[in-house]
XYZ file of C-alpha atoms in Angstrom:
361
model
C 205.892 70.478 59.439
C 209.341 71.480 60.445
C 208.827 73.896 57.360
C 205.895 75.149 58.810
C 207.431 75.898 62.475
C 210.385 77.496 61.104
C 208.413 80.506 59.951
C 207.027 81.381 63.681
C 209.621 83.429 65.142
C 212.854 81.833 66.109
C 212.836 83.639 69.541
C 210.001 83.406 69.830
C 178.329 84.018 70.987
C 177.486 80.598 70.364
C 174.160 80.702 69.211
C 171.593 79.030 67.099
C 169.007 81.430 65.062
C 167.017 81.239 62.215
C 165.668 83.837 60.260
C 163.838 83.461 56.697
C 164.512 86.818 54.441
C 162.660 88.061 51.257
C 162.949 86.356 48.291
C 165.583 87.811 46.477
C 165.686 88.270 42.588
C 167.587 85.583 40.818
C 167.464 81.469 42.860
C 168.332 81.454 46.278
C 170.440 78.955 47.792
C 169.075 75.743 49.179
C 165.640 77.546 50.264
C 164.989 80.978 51.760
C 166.207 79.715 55.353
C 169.243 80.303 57.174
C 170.602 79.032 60.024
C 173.439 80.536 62.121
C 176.041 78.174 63.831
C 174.101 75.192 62.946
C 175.286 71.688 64.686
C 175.671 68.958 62.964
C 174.046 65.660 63.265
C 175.899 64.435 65.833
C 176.118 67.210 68.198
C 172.561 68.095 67.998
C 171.152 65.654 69.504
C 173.885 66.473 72.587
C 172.727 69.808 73.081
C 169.214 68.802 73.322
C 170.126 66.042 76.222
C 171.912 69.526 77.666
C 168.790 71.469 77.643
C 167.079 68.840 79.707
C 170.096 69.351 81.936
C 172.092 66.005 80.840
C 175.511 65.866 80.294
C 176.227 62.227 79.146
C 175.414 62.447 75.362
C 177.790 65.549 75.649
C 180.659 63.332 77.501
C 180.015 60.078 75.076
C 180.196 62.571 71.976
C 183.807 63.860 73.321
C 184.884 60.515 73.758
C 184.166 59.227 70.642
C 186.072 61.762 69.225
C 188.918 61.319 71.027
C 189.029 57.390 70.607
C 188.523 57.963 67.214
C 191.254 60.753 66.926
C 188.670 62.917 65.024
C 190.898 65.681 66.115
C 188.800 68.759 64.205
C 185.373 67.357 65.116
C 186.674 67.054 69.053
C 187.588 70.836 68.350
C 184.609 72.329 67.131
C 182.469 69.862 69.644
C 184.600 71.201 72.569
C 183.584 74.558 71.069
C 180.400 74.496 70.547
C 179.641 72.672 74.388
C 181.675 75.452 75.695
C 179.505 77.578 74.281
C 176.462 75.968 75.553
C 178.165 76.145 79.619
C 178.773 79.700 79.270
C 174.780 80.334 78.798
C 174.023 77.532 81.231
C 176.390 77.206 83.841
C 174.360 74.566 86.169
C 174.752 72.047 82.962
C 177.949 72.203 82.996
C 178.551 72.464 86.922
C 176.505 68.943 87.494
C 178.903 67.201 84.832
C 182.192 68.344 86.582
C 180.994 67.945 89.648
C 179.862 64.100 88.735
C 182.535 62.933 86.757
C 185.783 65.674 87.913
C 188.278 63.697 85.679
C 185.927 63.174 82.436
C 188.998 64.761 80.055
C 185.992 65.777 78.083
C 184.543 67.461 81.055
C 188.392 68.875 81.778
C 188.419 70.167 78.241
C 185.039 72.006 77.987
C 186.052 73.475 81.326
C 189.613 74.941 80.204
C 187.781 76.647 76.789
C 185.155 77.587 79.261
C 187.489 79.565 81.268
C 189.527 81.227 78.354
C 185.898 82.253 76.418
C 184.335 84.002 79.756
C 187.071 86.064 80.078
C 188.623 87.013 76.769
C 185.739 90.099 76.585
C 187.865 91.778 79.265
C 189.939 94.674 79.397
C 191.889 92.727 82.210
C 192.149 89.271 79.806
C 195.723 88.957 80.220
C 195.758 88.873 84.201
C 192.399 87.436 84.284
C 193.809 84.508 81.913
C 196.483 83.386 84.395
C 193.469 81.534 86.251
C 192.688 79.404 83.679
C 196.190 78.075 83.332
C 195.308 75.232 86.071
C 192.392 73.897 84.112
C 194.503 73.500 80.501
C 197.034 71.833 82.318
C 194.590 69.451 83.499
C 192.669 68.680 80.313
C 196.085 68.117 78.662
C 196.947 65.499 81.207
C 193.888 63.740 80.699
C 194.459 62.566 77.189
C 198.450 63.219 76.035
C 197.322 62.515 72.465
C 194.828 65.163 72.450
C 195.915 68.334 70.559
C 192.880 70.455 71.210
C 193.999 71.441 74.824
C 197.439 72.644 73.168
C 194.907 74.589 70.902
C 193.253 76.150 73.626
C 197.159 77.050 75.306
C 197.932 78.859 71.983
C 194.912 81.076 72.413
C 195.652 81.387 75.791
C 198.927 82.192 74.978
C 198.220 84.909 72.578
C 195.780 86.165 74.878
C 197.942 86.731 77.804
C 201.087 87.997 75.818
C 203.185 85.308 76.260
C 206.610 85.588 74.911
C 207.666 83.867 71.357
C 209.901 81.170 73.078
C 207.236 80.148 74.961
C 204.574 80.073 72.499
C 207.318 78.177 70.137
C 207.357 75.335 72.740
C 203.280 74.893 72.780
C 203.841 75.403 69.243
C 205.716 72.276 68.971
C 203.914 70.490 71.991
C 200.581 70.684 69.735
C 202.085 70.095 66.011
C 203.476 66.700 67.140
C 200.075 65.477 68.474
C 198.259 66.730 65.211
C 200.607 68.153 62.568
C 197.848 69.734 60.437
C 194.937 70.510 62.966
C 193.384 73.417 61.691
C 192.770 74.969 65.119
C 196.060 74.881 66.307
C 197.059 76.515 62.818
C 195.097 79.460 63.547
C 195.978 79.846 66.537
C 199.592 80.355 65.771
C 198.273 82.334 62.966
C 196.508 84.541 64.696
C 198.852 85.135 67.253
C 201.603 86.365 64.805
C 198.788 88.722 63.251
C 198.929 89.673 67.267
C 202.652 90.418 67.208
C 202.858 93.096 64.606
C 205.731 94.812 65.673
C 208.582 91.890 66.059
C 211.906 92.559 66.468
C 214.846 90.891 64.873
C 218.288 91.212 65.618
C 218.014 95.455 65.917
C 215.324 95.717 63.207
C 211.730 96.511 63.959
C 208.989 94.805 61.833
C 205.753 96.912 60.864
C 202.243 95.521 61.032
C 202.300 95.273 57.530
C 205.908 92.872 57.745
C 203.439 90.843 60.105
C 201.422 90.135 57.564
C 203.658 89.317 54.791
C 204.498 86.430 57.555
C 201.405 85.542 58.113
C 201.365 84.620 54.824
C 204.384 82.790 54.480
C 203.409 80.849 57.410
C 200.029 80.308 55.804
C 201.166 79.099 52.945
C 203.888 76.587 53.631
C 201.558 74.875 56.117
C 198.890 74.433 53.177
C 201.558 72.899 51.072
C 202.978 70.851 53.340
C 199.024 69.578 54.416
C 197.038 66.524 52.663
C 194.391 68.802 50.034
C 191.379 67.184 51.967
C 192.798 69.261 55.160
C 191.432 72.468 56.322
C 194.627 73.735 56.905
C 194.170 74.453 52.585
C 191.425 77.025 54.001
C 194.567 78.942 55.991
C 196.147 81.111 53.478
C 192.257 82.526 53.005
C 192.334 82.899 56.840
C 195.383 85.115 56.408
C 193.724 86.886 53.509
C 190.437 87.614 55.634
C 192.997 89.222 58.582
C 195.157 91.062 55.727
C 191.540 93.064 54.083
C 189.801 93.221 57.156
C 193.019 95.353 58.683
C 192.800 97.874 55.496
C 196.672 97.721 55.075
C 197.136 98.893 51.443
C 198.360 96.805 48.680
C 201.531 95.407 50.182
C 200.010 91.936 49.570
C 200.134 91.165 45.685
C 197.054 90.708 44.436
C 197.943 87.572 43.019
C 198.397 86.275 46.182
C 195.442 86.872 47.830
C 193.396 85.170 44.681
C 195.862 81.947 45.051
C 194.879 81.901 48.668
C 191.143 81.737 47.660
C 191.798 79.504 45.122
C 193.018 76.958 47.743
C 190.260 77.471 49.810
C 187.732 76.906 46.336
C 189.533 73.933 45.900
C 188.715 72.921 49.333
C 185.426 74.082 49.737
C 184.656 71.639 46.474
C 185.545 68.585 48.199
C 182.431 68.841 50.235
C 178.843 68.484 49.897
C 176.854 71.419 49.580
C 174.704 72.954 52.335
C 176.968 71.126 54.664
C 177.248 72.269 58.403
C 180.448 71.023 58.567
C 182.832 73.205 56.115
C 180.130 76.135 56.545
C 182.756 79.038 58.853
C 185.477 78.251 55.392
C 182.349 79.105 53.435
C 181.627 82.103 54.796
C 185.237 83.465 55.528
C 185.981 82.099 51.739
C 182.740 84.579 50.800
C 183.763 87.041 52.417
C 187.245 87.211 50.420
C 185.796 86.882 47.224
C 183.594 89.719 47.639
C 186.421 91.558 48.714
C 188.365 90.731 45.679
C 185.193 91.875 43.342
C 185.435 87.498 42.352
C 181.352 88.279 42.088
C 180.716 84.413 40.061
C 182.682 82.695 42.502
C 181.019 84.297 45.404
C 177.788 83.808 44.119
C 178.898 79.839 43.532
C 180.011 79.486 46.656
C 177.038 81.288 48.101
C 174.877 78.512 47.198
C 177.635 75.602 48.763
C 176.657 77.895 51.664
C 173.462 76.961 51.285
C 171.298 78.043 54.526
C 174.306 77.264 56.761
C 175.255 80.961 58.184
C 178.275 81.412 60.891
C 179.135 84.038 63.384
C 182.117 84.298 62.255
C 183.137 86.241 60.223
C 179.919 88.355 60.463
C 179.712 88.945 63.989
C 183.168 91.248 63.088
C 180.827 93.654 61.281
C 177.413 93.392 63.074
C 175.893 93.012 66.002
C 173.297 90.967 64.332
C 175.120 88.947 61.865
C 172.446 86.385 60.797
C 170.814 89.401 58.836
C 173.977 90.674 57.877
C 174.654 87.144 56.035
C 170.817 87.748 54.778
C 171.424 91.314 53.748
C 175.029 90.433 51.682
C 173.063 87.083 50.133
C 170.680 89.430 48.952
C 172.673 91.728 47.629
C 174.255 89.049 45.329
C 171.692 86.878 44.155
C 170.499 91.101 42.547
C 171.038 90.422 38.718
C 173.951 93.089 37.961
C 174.846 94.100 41.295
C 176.213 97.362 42.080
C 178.586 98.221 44.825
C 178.172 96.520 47.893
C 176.547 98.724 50.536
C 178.545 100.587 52.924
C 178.896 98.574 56.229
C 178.637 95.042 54.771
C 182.305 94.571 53.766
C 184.168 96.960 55.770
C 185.279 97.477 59.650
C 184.540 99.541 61.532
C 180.704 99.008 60.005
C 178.749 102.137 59.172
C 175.485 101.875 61.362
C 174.522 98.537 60.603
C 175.585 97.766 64.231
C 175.024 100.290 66.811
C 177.549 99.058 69.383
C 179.952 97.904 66.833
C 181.090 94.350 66.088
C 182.486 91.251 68.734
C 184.148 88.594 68.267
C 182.454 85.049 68.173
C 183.682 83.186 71.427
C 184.504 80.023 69.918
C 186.980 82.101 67.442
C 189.079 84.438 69.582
């Protein structure tokens, strides 16, 4: 990891839908179903005990986690319960007001705070208020990384400077060197810092992604290849197309980068919840890159198992934008994808334009 740190600067909607689409020509993947932001086994049966209003399936399935040190699955759960407080605020309320130093309870609360108000132009003041709460939910449980997570997006978020973010940076690596959130959270906030300056010499957008990169990269080598940190330098590869900056990234880099994340994606089971947002960022890359077999293999690892992200960044709806591009591929000799589906800003697909899931600022 030291490796990995050296390359940050020195100075430095949660949903669940189904929708079931035509039959398109050719054999669809795992049925004609698909499911956006599915949970998996063992959170589902926690969000229905939150629907009735109960909060102790959601508290035992955080602790488990923790005791366990099932540092990605604490992530996502923290995530996904978040998500579930925003729409019902009273859930969440009776839990913190029953049990105020549940570090699960702590935890939701802090990625609560962040995700209500990183939609505003004022996030970066607003932000400030939430620093209380992720101080909190890191005192709870020193071990935990995910509360450092939630400081690097706060960080990024409110514009902190690169020393400070260096020290979270650090804070979170030595609880979990290769979490995968806390990896794209430092990514992401160098994609943030696109003009950077060292010594006297100002750094281009462009330069921030040839770091992004690098950073990308060296944490993937440097991870175990059952890690989703091997799905990072794709993550870097989504931010690179998505920006439309030219071709200062060899090409040959960006098909190594999804051919980590193939690699990856292979070590799972198909339709599987659980590796189903690498899926769909990994799709979205090899469409990009005209890789039309490998998208269409990995379209049916996919299987029924749709995610917000990256979709959400192109449509307002992006269940049937997931239905619309699995359509489109499973056509015998496609032609070129359809204006809108691959590209941002999306032609009108989306009438307002695209958001940003709140469990991936």
């Amino acid at each position: 990891m030291v490796g990995t740190m050296a390359l940050l600067p020195s100075f430095i909607r949660q949903t669940r839908m189904t929708k079931r689409s035509a039959r398109p020509a050719g054999r669809p993947p795992a049925g004609d179903e698909a499911v956006l932001d599915a949970p998996d086994d063992r959170l589902s049966p926690a969000l229905v005990a939150a629907g009735r209003g109960e909060y102790t399936a959601a508290a035992g399935l955080l602790a488990d986690t923790r005791a366990a040190a099932a540092w990605e699955n604490h992530d996502r759960y923290v995530r996904h319960l978040a998500g579930f407080a925003r729409s019902r605020p009273e859930w969440f309320e009776v839990w913190r007001t029953a049990a105020p130093e549940d570090p699960g309870a702590l935890l939701v609360g802090a990625q609560l705070a962040v995700d209500r108000v990183w939609p505003s132009p004022a996030r970066a003041e607003l932000l400030r208020e939430a620093s209380p709460l992720i101080t909190a939910a890191a005192r709870a449980d020193d071990r935990d990384p995910v509360p450092w997570r939630i400081a690097l997006d706060h960080a990024r978020g409110s514009r902190a400077g690169h020393r400070y973010f260096e020290e979270l940076w650090e804070a979170a690596v030595r609880r979990a060197p290769h979490h995968y959130g806390c990896h794209v959270a430092a990514l992401r906030y160098l994609a943030a810092s696109c003009c950077v300056l060292r010594g006297n010499t100002p750094h281009t957008p462009r330069a921030s992604h040839r770091e992004c990169f690098d950073f990308a990269d060296r944490a993937a080598q440097d991870a175990p290849a059952d890690s989703l940190v091997q799905a990072l330098p794709a993550r870097a590869a989504f931010a690179y197309l998505t920006d439309g900056c030219g071709p200062e990234i060899p090409r040959a880099r960006l098909n190594a980068a999804a051919d980590r994340a193939l690699a990856l994606s292979g070590r799972f089971p198909a339709a599987d919840p659980w590796p189903a947002q690498v899926r769909n960022k990994l799709l979205y890359v090899l469409m990009r890159l005209g890789r039309w077999e490998d998208a269409r293999a990995q379209l049916h690892l996919i299987g029924p198992y749709a995610t917000s992200f990256p979709w959400a960044r192109f449509s307002d709806d992006p269940l049937g934008h997931f239905l619309r591009l699995r359509e489109h591929l499973l056509t015998p000799g496609p032609g070129p994808v359809p204006a809108g589906l691959l590209t941002w800003p999306p032609a009108p697909l989306a009438e307002h334009g695209g958001h940003a899931d709140a469990g991936d600022h």
